[in-house]
CSV table of C-alpha atoms and ligand atoms in Angstrom, one decimal:
chain,number,residue,atom,x,y,z
R,1,MET,CA,6.3,11.1,8.3
R,2,PRO,CA,9.0,10.8,11.0
R,3,LEU,CA,11.1,8.5,8.9
R,4,ILE,CA,14.1,8.6,11.3
R,5,ALA,CA,12.2,6.7,14.0
R,6,LEU,CA,11.0,4.2,11.5
R,7,ILE,CA,14.4,3.6,10.4
R,8,ALA,CA,15.5,3.1,14.2
R,9,LEU,CA,12.7,0.4,14.4
R,10,PHE,CA,14.1,-1.3,11.4
R,11,VAL,CA,17.6,-1.2,12.9
R,12,ALA,CA,16.5,-2.6,16.1
R,13,PHE,CA,14.1,-5.3,15.1
R,14,TRP,CA,14.9,-6.3,11.5
R,15,SER,CA,18.1,-8.4,11.1
R,16,PRO,CA,19.1,-9.5,7.7
R,17,VAL,CA,20.5,-12.7,9.3
R,18,SER,CA,19.1,-15.1,11.9
R,19,PRO,CA,20.4,-14.0,15.3
R,20,ALA,CA,23.8,-15.5,16.1
R,21,GLU,CA,23.7,-18.1,18.9
R,22,GLY,CA,25.9,-18.0,21.8
R,23,GLY,CA,29.3,-16.6,21.6
R,24,VAL,CA,29.7,-15.8,17.7
R,25,GLY,CA,29.3,-12.5,16.2
R,26,PRO,CA,31.4,-9.5,16.8
R,27,SER,CA,29.9,-8.8,20.3
R,28,GLY,CA,30.4,-12.5,21.3
R,29,GLY,CA,33.2,-11.8,23.7
R,30,LEU,CA,31.4,-9.1,25.6
R,31,ASP,CA,29.8,-9.4,29.0
R,32,GLY,CA,26.7,-7.5,30.2
R,33,SER,CA,28.7,-4.5,31.8
R,34,ASP,CA,30.7,-4.0,28.6
R,35,ARG,CA,27.6,-3.9,26.7
R,36,VAL,CA,26.0,-1.3,28.9
R,37,LEU,CA,29.2,0.7,29.0
R,38,LEU,CA,29.5,0.7,25.3
R,39,THR,CA,25.9,1.7,24.8
R,40,MET,CA,26.1,4.6,27.3
R,41,ALA,CA,29.3,5.7,25.4
R,42,ALA,CA,27.3,5.8,22.1
R,43,ILE,CA,24.6,7.8,23.8
R,44,ALA,CA,27.1,10.2,25.4
R,45,ALA,CA,28.9,10.8,22.1
R,46,VAL,CA,25.5,11.9,20.3
R,47,GLY,CA,24.7,14.1,23.3
R,48,THR,CA,28.1,15.9,23.5
R,49,THR,CA,28.2,16.5,19.8
R,50,SER,CA,24.6,18.0,19.9
R,51,ALA,CA,25.4,20.1,22.8
R,52,LEU,CA,28.6,21.5,21.2
R,53,ILE,CA,26.9,22.2,17.9
R,54,GLY,CA,23.8,23.7,19.6
R,55,GLY,CA,25.9,25.9,21.8
R,56,LEU,CA,28.1,27.1,18.9
R,57,MET,CA,25.1,28.0,16.9
R,58,ALA,CA,23.4,29.7,19.7
R,59,ARG,CA,26.4,31.9,20.1
R,60,ARG,CA,26.6,32.7,16.4
R,61,VAL,CA,22.9,33.7,16.5
R,62,ALA,CA,23.5,36.0,19.4
R,63,ARG,CA,26.5,37.6,17.8
R,64,ARG,CA,25.2,38.2,14.2
R,65,GLY,CA,21.5,38.2,14.7
R,66,PRO,CA,19.1,35.6,13.5
R,67,SER,CA,18.4,34.8,9.8
R,68,LEU,CA,16.3,32.5,7.7
R,69,ARG,CA,19.6,30.9,6.7
R,70,ASP,CA,20.3,30.0,10.3
R,71,ARG,CA,16.9,28.4,10.6
R,72,ARG,CA,17.6,26.2,7.6
R,73,ARG,CA,21.0,25.4,8.9
R,74,LEU,CA,19.5,24.3,12.2
R,75,ALA,CA,17.0,22.1,10.5
R,76,ARG,CA,19.8,20.4,8.4
R,77,VAL,CA,22.1,20.0,11.5
R,78,SER,CA,19.3,18.4,13.3
R,79,GLN,CA,18.7,16.0,10.5
R,80,TRP,CA,22.4,15.0,10.4
R,81,LEU,CA,22.5,14.5,14.1
R,82,GLU,CA,19.6,12.2,13.8
R,83,ILE,CA,21.4,10.3,11.2
R,84,LEU,CA,24.3,10.1,13.5
R,85,ALA,CA,21.9,8.9,16.2
R,86,VAL,CA,20.8,5.9,14.0
R,87,ALA,CA,24.2,5.0,13.3
R,88,ALA,CA,25.2,5.1,16.9
R,89,PHE,CA,22.1,3.1,17.8
R,90,GLY,CA,23.1,0.5,15.1
R,91,ALA,CA,26.5,0.4,16.6
R,92,ALA,CA,24.9,-0.3,20.1
R,93,VAL,CA,22.3,-2.9,18.7
R,94,HIS,CA,24.7,-4.8,16.5
R,95,GLY,CA,28.2,-3.9,17.8
R,96,ALA,CA,27.8,-3.7,21.5
R,97,GLY,CA,24.9,-6.3,21.5
R,98,TRP,CA,22.6,-4.1,23.6
R,99,PRO,CA,19.5,-6.3,22.8
R,100,ARG,CA,21.4,-9.3,24.2
R,101,PHE,CA,22.0,-7.5,27.5
R,102,VAL,CA,18.3,-6.7,27.6
R,103,ALA,CA,17.5,-10.2,26.9
R,104,ASP,CA,20.0,-12.1,29.1
R,105,CYS,CA,20.7,-9.6,32.1
R,106,LEU,CA,17.5,-7.8,32.9
R,107,GLY,CA,15.3,-10.7,33.6
R,108,ILE,CA,12.4,-9.3,31.6
R,109,LYS,CA,12.6,-11.7,28.6
R,110,GLY,CA,9.1,-12.5,27.4
R,111,TRP,CA,7.5,-9.4,29.2
R,112,ILE,CA,5.0,-8.2,26.7
R,113,LEU,CA,6.2,-4.8,25.2
R,114,VAL,CA,8.7,-4.3,28.0
R,115,ASP,CA,11.7,-6.0,26.5
R,116,GLU,CA,11.0,-4.2,23.0
R,117,ALA,CA,10.8,-0.9,24.8
R,118,MET,CA,14.1,-1.6,26.6
R,119,VAL,CA,15.9,-2.3,23.3
R,120,LEU,CA,14.7,1.0,21.8
R,121,LEU,CA,15.5,3.0,25.1
R,122,PRO,CA,19.0,4.1,23.8
R,123,PHE,CA,17.7,5.6,20.6
R,124,LEU,CA,15.1,7.6,22.7
R,125,LEU,CA,17.7,8.8,24.9
R,126,MET,CA,19.7,9.9,22.0
R,127,LEU,CA,16.8,11.8,20.5
R,128,LEU,CA,16.2,13.5,23.7
R,129,ALA,CA,19.9,14.4,23.9
R,130,ILE,CA,19.8,15.8,20.4
R,131,TRP,CA,16.8,18.0,21.1
R,132,SER,CA,18.1,19.5,24.4
R,133,GLY,CA,21.5,20.0,22.9
R,134,LEU,CA,20.0,22.0,20.0
R,135,TYR,CA,17.6,23.8,22.2
R,136,PRO,CA,19.7,27.0,23.1
R,137,ALA,CA,20.0,27.5,19.4
R,138,GLU,CA,16.4,26.9,18.8
R,139,ARG,CA,15.4,29.3,21.5
R,140,MET,CA,17.7,32.1,20.2
R,141,LEU,CA,15.9,31.8,16.8
R,142,LYS,CA,12.5,31.7,18.3
R,143,ALA,CA,13.2,34.7,20.7
R,144,ALA,CA,14.0,36.9,17.7
R,145,GLY,CA,10.5,36.7,16.4
R,146,LEU,CA,11.2,34.4,13.4
R,147,ARG,CA,8.4,32.0,12.5
R,148,GLY,CA,8.6,28.9,14.7
R,149,MET,CA,7.0,26.9,17.6
R,150,HIS,CA,5.9,29.1,20.4
R,151,HIS,CA,7.0,26.6,23.2
R,152,ALA,CA,9.6,28.6,25.1
R,153,ARG,CA,10.1,26.1,27.9
R,154,LEU,CA,12.6,23.3,27.4
R,155,ARG,CA,10.0,20.6,28.7
R,156,GLY,CA,7.2,21.8,26.5
R,157,TYR,CA,9.4,21.9,23.6
R,158,LEU,CA,10.8,18.2,24.3
R,159,VAL,CA,7.2,16.9,24.7
R,160,LEU,CA,6.4,18.5,21.3
R,161,LYS,CA,9.4,17.2,19.5
R,162,ALA,CA,8.7,13.7,21.1
R,163,ARG,CA,5.1,13.8,19.9
R,164,GLN,CA,6.1,14.6,16.5
R,165,ALA,CA,8.8,12.0,16.3
R,166,LEU,CA,7.2,9.2,18.0
R,167,GLY,CA,3.4,9.6,17.9
R,168,MET,CA,3.1,7.9,14.6
R,169,VAL,CA,5.7,5.3,15.0
R,170,VAL,CA,5.4,4.0,18.6
R,171,PRO,CA,1.7,2.9,18.2
R,172,VAL,CA,2.6,1.0,15.2
R,173,ALA,CA,5.6,-0.5,16.9
R,174,VAL,CA,3.3,-1.5,19.8
R,175,LEU,CA,0.7,-3.0,17.4
R,176,PHE,CA,3.5,-4.9,15.8
R,177,ALA,CA,5.1,-6.1,19.1
R,178,LEU,CA,1.7,-7.1,20.4
R,179,VAL,CA,1.1,-9.3,17.5
R,180,GLN,CA,4.4,-10.9,17.8
R,181,ASP,CA,4.2,-11.5,21.5
R,182,LEU,CA,0.7,-12.9,21.1
R,183,ARG,CA,2.0,-15.3,18.5
R,184,ALA,CA,4.9,-16.3,20.6
R,185,TYR,CA,2.3,-17.0,23.3
R,186,LEU,CA,-0.1,-18.9,21.3
R,187,VAL,CA,2.4,-20.8,19.2
R,188,PRO,CA,5.3,-21.4,21.6
R,189,SER,CA,7.3,-23.5,19.1
R,190,GLY,CA,7.7,-20.5,16.9
R,191,SER,CA,6.7,-22.0,13.6
R,192,VAL,CA,3.3,-20.7,12.3
R,193,GLY,CA,3.5,-21.3,8.5
R,194,SER,CA,3.8,-18.7,5.8
R,195,TRP,CA,0.0,-18.2,5.4
R,196,SER,CA,-0.7,-17.3,8.9
R,197,GLN,CA,2.5,-15.1,8.8
R,198,LEU,CA,1.0,-13.3,5.7
R,199,ALA,CA,-2.5,-12.9,7.5
R,200,GLN,CA,-0.7,-11.5,10.5
R,201,TYR,CA,1.1,-8.7,8.4
R,202,ALA,CA,-2.1,-8.1,6.5
R,203,GLY,CA,-4.2,-7.6,9.6
R,204,LEU,CA,-1.6,-5.4,11.1
R,205,GLY,CA,-1.3,-3.3,8.0
R,206,GLY,CA,-5.2,-3.0,7.9
R,207,MET,CA,-5.3,-1.9,11.5
R,208,ILE,CA,-2.7,0.6,10.9
R,209,LEU,CA,-4.6,2.1,7.8
R,210,VAL,CA,-7.8,2.1,10.0
R,211,LEU,CA,-6.2,3.6,13.1
R,212,SER,CA,-3.8,6.1,11.6
R,213,PRO,CA,-6.2,9.0,12.3
R,214,ALA,CA,-5.7,8.4,16.1
R,215,PHE,CA,-1.8,8.3,15.7
R,216,VAL,CA,-2.0,11.6,13.9
R,217,ARG,CA,-3.8,13.1,16.6
R,218,LEU,CA,-1.2,11.9,19.0
R,219,SER,CA,1.7,13.4,17.1
R,220,TRP,CA,0.2,16.8,16.7
R,221,PRO,CA,-2.0,19.2,18.6
R,222,ALA,CA,-5.1,19.9,16.3
R,223,LYS,CA,-8.5,21.3,16.5
R,224,SER,CA,-11.5,21.2,14.4
R,225,LEU,CA,-11.7,23.8,11.6
R,226,PRO,CA,-14.2,26.4,13.2
R,227,PRO,CA,-17.5,26.9,11.2
R,228,GLY,CA,-17.3,29.9,8.8
R,229,PRO,CA,-17.0,30.6,5.1
R,230,LEU,CA,-13.9,28.5,4.5
R,231,ARG,CA,-15.4,25.4,6.2
R,232,ALA,CA,-18.7,25.9,4.5
R,233,ARG,CA,-16.8,26.0,1.1
R,234,LEU,CA,-14.8,22.8,1.8
R,235,GLU,CA,-17.9,20.9,3.1
R,236,ARG,CA,-19.8,22.0,-0.1
R,237,LEU,CA,-16.9,20.6,-2.3
R,238,ALA,CA,-16.8,17.3,-0.3
R,239,ARG,CA,-20.6,16.9,-0.7
R,240,ARG,CA,-20.3,17.7,-4.4
R,241,PHE,CA,-17.4,15.1,-4.9
R,242,GLY,CA,-19.2,12.5,-2.6
R,243,PHE,CA,-16.2,12.5,-0.2
R,244,ARG,CA,-16.8,11.4,3.4
R,245,TYR,CA,-14.7,12.1,6.4
R,246,SER,CA,-15.2,12.6,10.1
R,247,ASP,CA,-13.7,16.1,10.5
R,248,ILE,CA,-11.3,18.7,9.1
R,249,LEU,CA,-8.6,19.5,11.5
R,250,VAL,CA,-6.3,22.4,11.9
R,251,TRP,CA,-2.8,21.3,12.8
R,252,ASP,CA,-1.2,23.5,15.4
R,253,THR,CA,2.4,23.9,14.2
R,254,GLY,CA,2.9,27.3,15.8
R,255,GLY,CA,2.7,28.9,12.3
R,256,ALA,CA,5.8,27.0,11.3
R,257,LEU,CA,4.6,24.8,8.4
R,258,VAL,CA,2.3,25.2,5.4
R,259,ASN,CA,1.2,21.7,4.7
R,260,ALA,CA,-1.9,19.5,4.5
R,261,GLY,CA,-2.8,15.7,4.6
R,262,VAL,CA,-5.4,13.1,4.7
R,263,THR,CA,-5.5,10.1,6.9
R,264,GLY,CA,-7.7,7.0,7.5
R,265,ALA,CA,-9.0,4.1,5.3
R,266,LEU,CA,-12.5,4.3,6.6
R,267,PRO,CA,-15.0,7.2,5.7
R,268,TRP,CA,-16.2,7.4,9.2
R,269,PHE,CA,-12.7,7.6,10.9
R,270,ARG,CA,-10.9,9.9,8.5
R,271,TYR,CA,-9.4,13.4,8.9
R,272,VAL,CA,-8.4,15.9,6.5
R,273,LEU,CA,-5.6,18.1,8.2
R,274,LEU,CA,-4.6,21.6,7.2
R,275,THR,CA,-1.8,23.4,9.1
R,276,ASP,CA,-2.5,26.5,10.8
R,277,ALA,CA,-0.1,28.5,8.6
R,278,MET,CA,-1.9,27.3,5.6
R,279,VAL,CA,-5.3,28.4,6.9
R,280,GLU,CA,-3.8,31.7,7.8
R,281,HIS,CA,-1.8,32.5,4.5
R,282,LEU,CA,-3.7,30.9,1.6
R,283,SER,CA,-6.8,32.3,0.0
R,284,PRO,CA,-9.9,30.1,0.4
R,285,ARG,CA,-9.8,28.9,-3.2
R,286,GLN,CA,-6.1,27.9,-2.9
R,287,ILE,CA,-7.1,25.9,0.2
R,288,GLU,CA,-9.9,24.3,-1.7
R,289,ALA,CA,-7.5,23.2,-4.3
R,290,VAL,CA,-5.1,21.6,-1.8
R,291,PHE,CA,-8.4,20.0,0.0
R,292,GLY,CA,-9.1,18.6,-3.6
R,293,HIS,CA,-5.5,17.1,-3.8
R,294,GLU,CA,-6.1,15.4,-0.5
R,295,ILE,CA,-9.6,14.1,-1.7
R,296,GLY,CA,-7.7,12.9,-4.7
R,297,HIS,CA,-5.4,10.5,-2.7
R,298,ILE,CA,-8.5,8.9,-1.3
R,299,ALA,CA,-10.6,8.9,-4.7
R,300,HIS,CA,-7.7,7.2,-6.3
R,301,ARG,CA,-7.3,4.7,-3.3
R,302,HIS,CA,-3.7,5.5,-2.9
R,303,LEU,CA,-3.7,4.8,0.8
R,304,ASN,CA,-5.2,1.3,0.4
R,305,TYR,CA,-2.8,0.6,-2.5
R,306,PHE,CA,0.2,1.5,-0.4
R,307,GLY,CA,-1.1,-0.9,2.3
R,308,LEU,CA,-0.9,-3.7,-0.3
R,309,PHE,CA,2.4,-2.3,-1.6
R,310,PHE,CA,3.9,-2.9,1.8
R,311,LEU,CA,2.4,-6.3,2.2
R,312,GLY,CA,4.0,-7.3,-1.2
R,313,THR,CA,7.2,-5.6,0.0
R,314,MET,CA,7.3,-8.1,2.9
R,315,GLY,CA,7.8,-10.8,0.3
R,316,VAL,CA,10.5,-8.8,-1.4
R,317,MET,CA,12.4,-8.4,1.9
R,318,ALA,CA,11.9,-12.0,2.8
R,319,LEU,CA,13.3,-13.1,-0.5
R,320,LEU,CA,16.2,-10.7,0.1
R,321,GLY,CA,16.9,-12.0,3.5
R,322,SER,CA,16.9,-15.7,2.3
R,323,GLY,CA,19.1,-14.7,-0.8
R,324,ILE,CA,21.7,-13.2,1.5
R,325,GLU,CA,21.7,-16.1,3.9
R,326,GLU,CA,22.0,-18.5,1.0
R,327,HIS,CA,24.7,-16.7,-1.1
R,328,LEU,CA,26.5,-14.1,1.2
R,329,ALA,CA,27.6,-16.2,4.0
R,330,ILE,CA,30.8,-17.7,5.1
R,331,GLY,CA,31.5,-21.1,3.3
R,332,ARG,CA,29.1,-20.3,0.4
R,333,PRO,CA,30.4,-20.5,-3.1
R,334,LEU,CA,30.0,-16.6,-3.6
R,335,TRP,CA,31.7,-15.8,-0.5
R,336,VAL,CA,35.2,-14.5,-1.0
R,337,TRP,CA,35.8,-12.2,2.2
R,338,GLY,CA,37.5,-14.7,4.5
R,339,ASP,CA,36.1,-16.3,7.6
R,340,SER,CA,35.6,-13.4,10.0
R,341,PRO,CA,32.0,-13.3,11.4
R,342,THR,CA,32.3,-9.4,11.8
R,343,ILE,CA,33.2,-9.0,8.1
R,344,GLU,CA,30.2,-11.3,7.4
R,345,LEU,CA,27.9,-9.2,9.4
R,346,ILE,CA,29.0,-5.9,7.8
R,347,VAL,CA,28.7,-7.4,4.3
R,348,GLN,CA,25.4,-8.7,4.9
R,349,GLY,CA,24.1,-5.6,6.6
R,350,ALA,CA,25.4,-3.3,3.9
R,351,VAL,CA,23.8,-5.3,1.1
R,352,ALA,CA,20.6,-5.6,3.0
R,353,ILE,CA,20.4,-1.8,3.8
R,354,GLY,CA,21.7,-0.9,0.2
R,355,PHE,CA,19.1,-3.1,-1.4
R,356,ALA,CA,16.3,-1.9,0.8
R,357,ALA,CA,17.2,1.9,0.3
R,358,ALA,CA,17.5,1.5,-3.4
R,359,TYR,CA,14.1,-0.3,-3.5
R,360,PHE,CA,12.4,2.5,-1.6
R,361,LEU,CA,14.0,5.4,-3.4
R,362,LEU,CA,13.3,3.9,-6.7
R,363,VAL,CA,10.1,1.9,-6.7
R,364,PHE,CA,8.4,3.5,-3.7
R,365,GLY,CA,9.7,7.0,-4.8
R,366,PHE,CA,8.5,6.7,-8.6
R,367,LEU,CA,5.1,5.3,-7.5
R,368,SER,CA,4.7,8.0,-5.0
R,369,ARG,CA,5.5,10.8,-7.4
R,370,ARG,CA,2.9,9.4,-9.9
R,371,PHE,CA,0.3,9.4,-7.2
R,372,GLU,CA,1.1,13.0,-6.2
R,373,ARG,CA,0.5,14.0,-9.9
R,374,GLN,CA,-2.7,12.2,-9.9
R,375,ALA,CA,-3.8,14.0,-6.7
R,376,ASP,CA,-2.5,17.3,-8.3
R,377,ILE,CA,-4.9,16.8,-11.3
R,378,PHE,CA,-7.7,16.1,-8.8
R,379,GLY,CA,-7.0,19.2,-6.9
R,380,CYS,CA,-7.3,21.0,-10.3
R,381,ARG,CA,-10.5,19.5,-10.9
R,382,ALA,CA,-11.7,20.4,-7.4
R,383,VAL,CA,-11.7,24.1,-8.4
R,384,SER,CA,-12.5,23.6,-12.1
R,385,CYS,CA,-15.8,24.9,-13.5
R,386,GLY,CA,-16.2,22.2,-16.0
R,387,LEU,CA,-15.8,24.4,-19.0
R,388,GLU,CA,-12.8,23.6,-20.9
R,389,ASP,CA,-12.5,27.2,-22.3
R,390,CYS,CA,-13.3,29.4,-19.5
R,391,PRO,CA,-13.1,32.3,-18.4
R,392,PRO,CA,-15.6,33.3,-17.4
R,393,HIS,CA,-15.2,31.0,-14.6
R,394,PRO,CA,-18.0,30.5,-12.2
R,395,ASP,CA,-16.9,30.0,-8.6
R,396,VAL,CA,-18.5,26.6,-8.3
R,397,ASN,CA,-17.8,25.8,-4.5
R,398,ALA,CA,-19.3,29.3,-3.6
R,399,MET,CA,-22.6,28.3,-5.3
R,400,LEU,CA,-25.4,26.7,-3.3
R,401,GLY,CA,-26.9,24.8,-6.2
R,402,ALA,CA,-23.7,23.6,-7.9
R,403,PRO,CA,-24.1,20.2,-9.7
R,404,ALA,CA,-22.8,17.3,-7.9
R,405,GLY,CA,-20.1,14.9,-9.4
R,406,VAL,CA,-16.5,15.5,-10.4
R,407,PRO,CA,-16.3,17.7,-13.6
R,408,GLU,CA,-14.9,15.8,-16.6
R,409,ALA,CA,-13.0,18.9,-18.0
R,410,LEU,CA,-10.0,20.5,-16.4
R,411,CYS,CA,-10.5,24.2,-16.9
R,412,PRO,CA,-7.5,26.7,-17.3
R,413,VAL,CA,-8.6,28.8,-14.4
R,414,GLY,CA,-9.0,25.9,-12.2
R,415,ILE,CA,-5.4,24.7,-13.1
R,416,GLY,CA,-4.3,28.3,-12.4
R,417,ILE,CA,-5.7,28.3,-9.0
R,418,PHE,CA,-4.0,24.9,-8.2
R,419,VAL,CA,-0.6,26.1,-9.5
R,420,GLU,CA,-0.9,29.4,-7.4
R,421,ALA,CA,-1.5,27.3,-4.3
R,422,LEU,CA,1.5,25.1,-5.0
R,423,THR,CA,3.6,28.2,-5.5
R,424,SER,CA,2.4,29.8,-2.3
R,425,VAL,CA,3.2,26.6,-0.3
R,426,ALA,CA,6.6,26.4,-1.8
R,427,MET,CA,7.3,30.1,-1.0
R,428,LEU,CA,5.8,30.1,2.5
R,429,ASN,CA,7.8,27.0,3.4
R,430,GLY,CA,11.1,28.8,2.1
R,431,LEU,CA,11.4,25.9,-0.5
R,432,GLU,CA,13.3,26.3,-3.8
R,433,PRO,CA,10.9,25.6,-6.5
R,434,ARG,CA,13.4,23.5,-8.3
R,435,ALA,CA,14.6,21.6,-5.3
R,436,SER,CA,13.8,18.0,-6.0
R,437,SER,CA,11.9,15.8,-3.5
R,438,TRP,CA,12.0,12.1,-4.0
R,439,ARG,CA,8.5,11.6,-2.7
R,440,HIS,CA,6.6,14.5,-4.4
R,441,GLY,CA,9.0,15.6,-7.2
R,442,SER,CA,10.1,19.3,-7.5
R,443,ILE,CA,7.3,22.0,-7.4
R,444,ALA,CA,8.5,23.5,-10.8
R,445,ARG,CA,8.1,20.1,-12.6
R,446,ARG,CA,4.6,19.5,-11.0
R,447,ILE,CA,3.5,22.9,-12.1
R,448,ALA,CA,5.1,22.5,-15.7
R,449,PHE,CA,3.3,19.1,-15.9
R,450,LEU,CA,-0.2,20.7,-14.9
R,451,ARG,CA,0.3,23.6,-17.3
R,452,GLY,CA,1.0,21.0,-20.1
R,453,LEU,CA,-2.6,19.6,-19.5
R,454,GLU,CA,-4.2,22.8,-20.3
R,455,GLY,CA,-6.7,22.4,-23.2
R,456,ARG,CA,-5.3,18.8,-23.9
R,457,PRO,CA,-7.7,16.3,-22.4
R,458,GLU,CA,-6.1,13.5,-24.2
R,459,ALA,CA,-2.8,14.2,-22.5
R,460,GLU,CA,-4.5,13.7,-19.1
R,461,ARG,CA,-6.1,10.5,-20.4
R,462,ARG,CA,-2.8,9.1,-21.5
R,463,PHE,CA,-1.2,9.9,-18.2
R,464,GLN,CA,-4.0,8.2,-16.3
R,465,ALA,CA,-3.8,5.2,-18.4
R,466,ARG,CA,-0.1,5.0,-17.7
R,467,VAL,CA,-0.5,5.1,-14.0
R,468,ARG,CA,-3.2,2.5,-14.2
R,469,ARG,CA,-0.7,0.1,-16.0
R,470,LEU,CA,2.0,1.0,-13.5
R,471,ARG,CA,-0.2,-0.1,-10.6
R,472,VAL,CA,-1.1,-3.3,-12.3
R,473,ALA,CA,2.5,-4.1,-13.2
R,474,ILE,CA,3.8,-3.3,-9.6
R,475,GLY,CA,0.9,-5.3,-8.1
R,476,LEU,CA,1.6,-8.4,-10.5
R,477,ALA,CA,5.3,-8.2,-9.6
R,478,LEU,CA,4.7,-8.0,-5.8
R,479,THR,CA,2.2,-10.7,-5.9
R,480,ILE,CA,4.8,-12.9,-7.7
R,481,ALA,CA,7.5,-11.8,-5.0
R,482,LEU,CA,5.0,-12.8,-2.4
R,483,GLY,CA,4.0,-16.1,-3.9
R,484,LEU,CA,7.7,-17.1,-4.2
R,485,ALA,CA,8.4,-16.1,-0.5
R,486,ILE,CA,5.6,-18.2,0.6
R,487,SER,CA,6.4,-21.2,-1.6
R,488,THR,CA,10.0,-21.2,-0.6
R,489,GLY,CA,9.3,-20.7,3.0
R,490,ALA,CA,11.4,-17.4,3.0
R,491,LEU,CA,8.4,-15.5,4.5
R,492,GLU,CA,8.4,-17.9,7.5
R,493,SER,CA,11.9,-17.0,8.5
R,494,LEU,CA,11.3,-13.2,8.2
R,495,ARG,CA,11.2,-11.7,11.8
F,501,ZN,ZN1,-0.1,14.4,-1.8
F,502,ZN,ZN1,-13.1,27.5,-15.2
């Protein structure tokens, strides 16, 4: 998921405070040309930094020859530059007041989608500047025959990067902006009430869940997995488990990535995606195990739960916003930082971003890691023979008359195949097995967990019961938050 583009949307359109009227706020004294100049300066700063670093790295590779370490360094540098871009964009939006220039000076206020696109434009230019700046280094690494995208020309490379970064996010933003614009058109007074606000978010979330397969196709070039032994095995597995989908796609990453995913809330518009490198390097049984992991996300209804989770999160964020406005503003009893509107904006922004980041890292991260483990177990089941004490281990998905249904028992060989698949994925991606990941957990810990289930069905039952309780508890807490946000009117003021 291109997190960086999502964060930029957040920076541009979610403000923890109601927009300042007229001349207050740090950018109050600026006029239109100041705003444009400052915004252009922010873009130029990001561009120059990227070009400098990209040039230096290209020279280094040319001098010493390419290495895997250079590849990782380039990936890290590009991440840091994206963070710099978000910061510079934040400065342009909240410091230089770029959105106010768009609203006041361009004469496009109220044009559907156009004004939102103009607000985002500086960020898009910054991303283009980063990619072009790093391109010389990227090309040096590619030319040396290391794994990587095979798009040698700058234009093709920029298009590919743009598709990856924006293909998921822009359609979502367009839907969001359309709903907002439609509402402004239907209800010019602006007040619609909490319930219709909630219905709007629910409808939007539902549309995203249903349409996400289309967004995935926009982001990545992909083609249908050709008929053959592998496809036959995966189809047999899906039939056995009663899993429905519209197609299995091979993601074209130029051999750069070993990964898989599933998308789509509806069975008749849902893709399972496997990257080209996964199909090439993993054995059919390992791919089956990974495929089983993806089926597991659907079987356990993780996508739908996350949809509801984000709806509830709207309530949490609305309460946060109104709490900040109530207690962390000039003149409130808790306010001790003087009477400068700039300080007020910084404090409010820091508290809002800090809370939102902690919430996602802790709550979403924890839930997400539990769900990954559930999917891992499901992946083991997909290649399990159903005998708790195999071998001999019959290759169920190769058998024509294999019994339908999800086997009750996890077999040791099945767990072994899944663990092998996880290990290969880590190794081929150049990941350290112990490196932690906030959304997935480290590969080493996932493996230790699965090994610990061998021959202990009661341990798995306990784990599944714990996840069920966690889901109910989080669901209850979010329902309460949403109820509070509705009854206090906080949800109405959420932008
Ligand atoms: Zn997963
Ligand atoms: Zn077995």
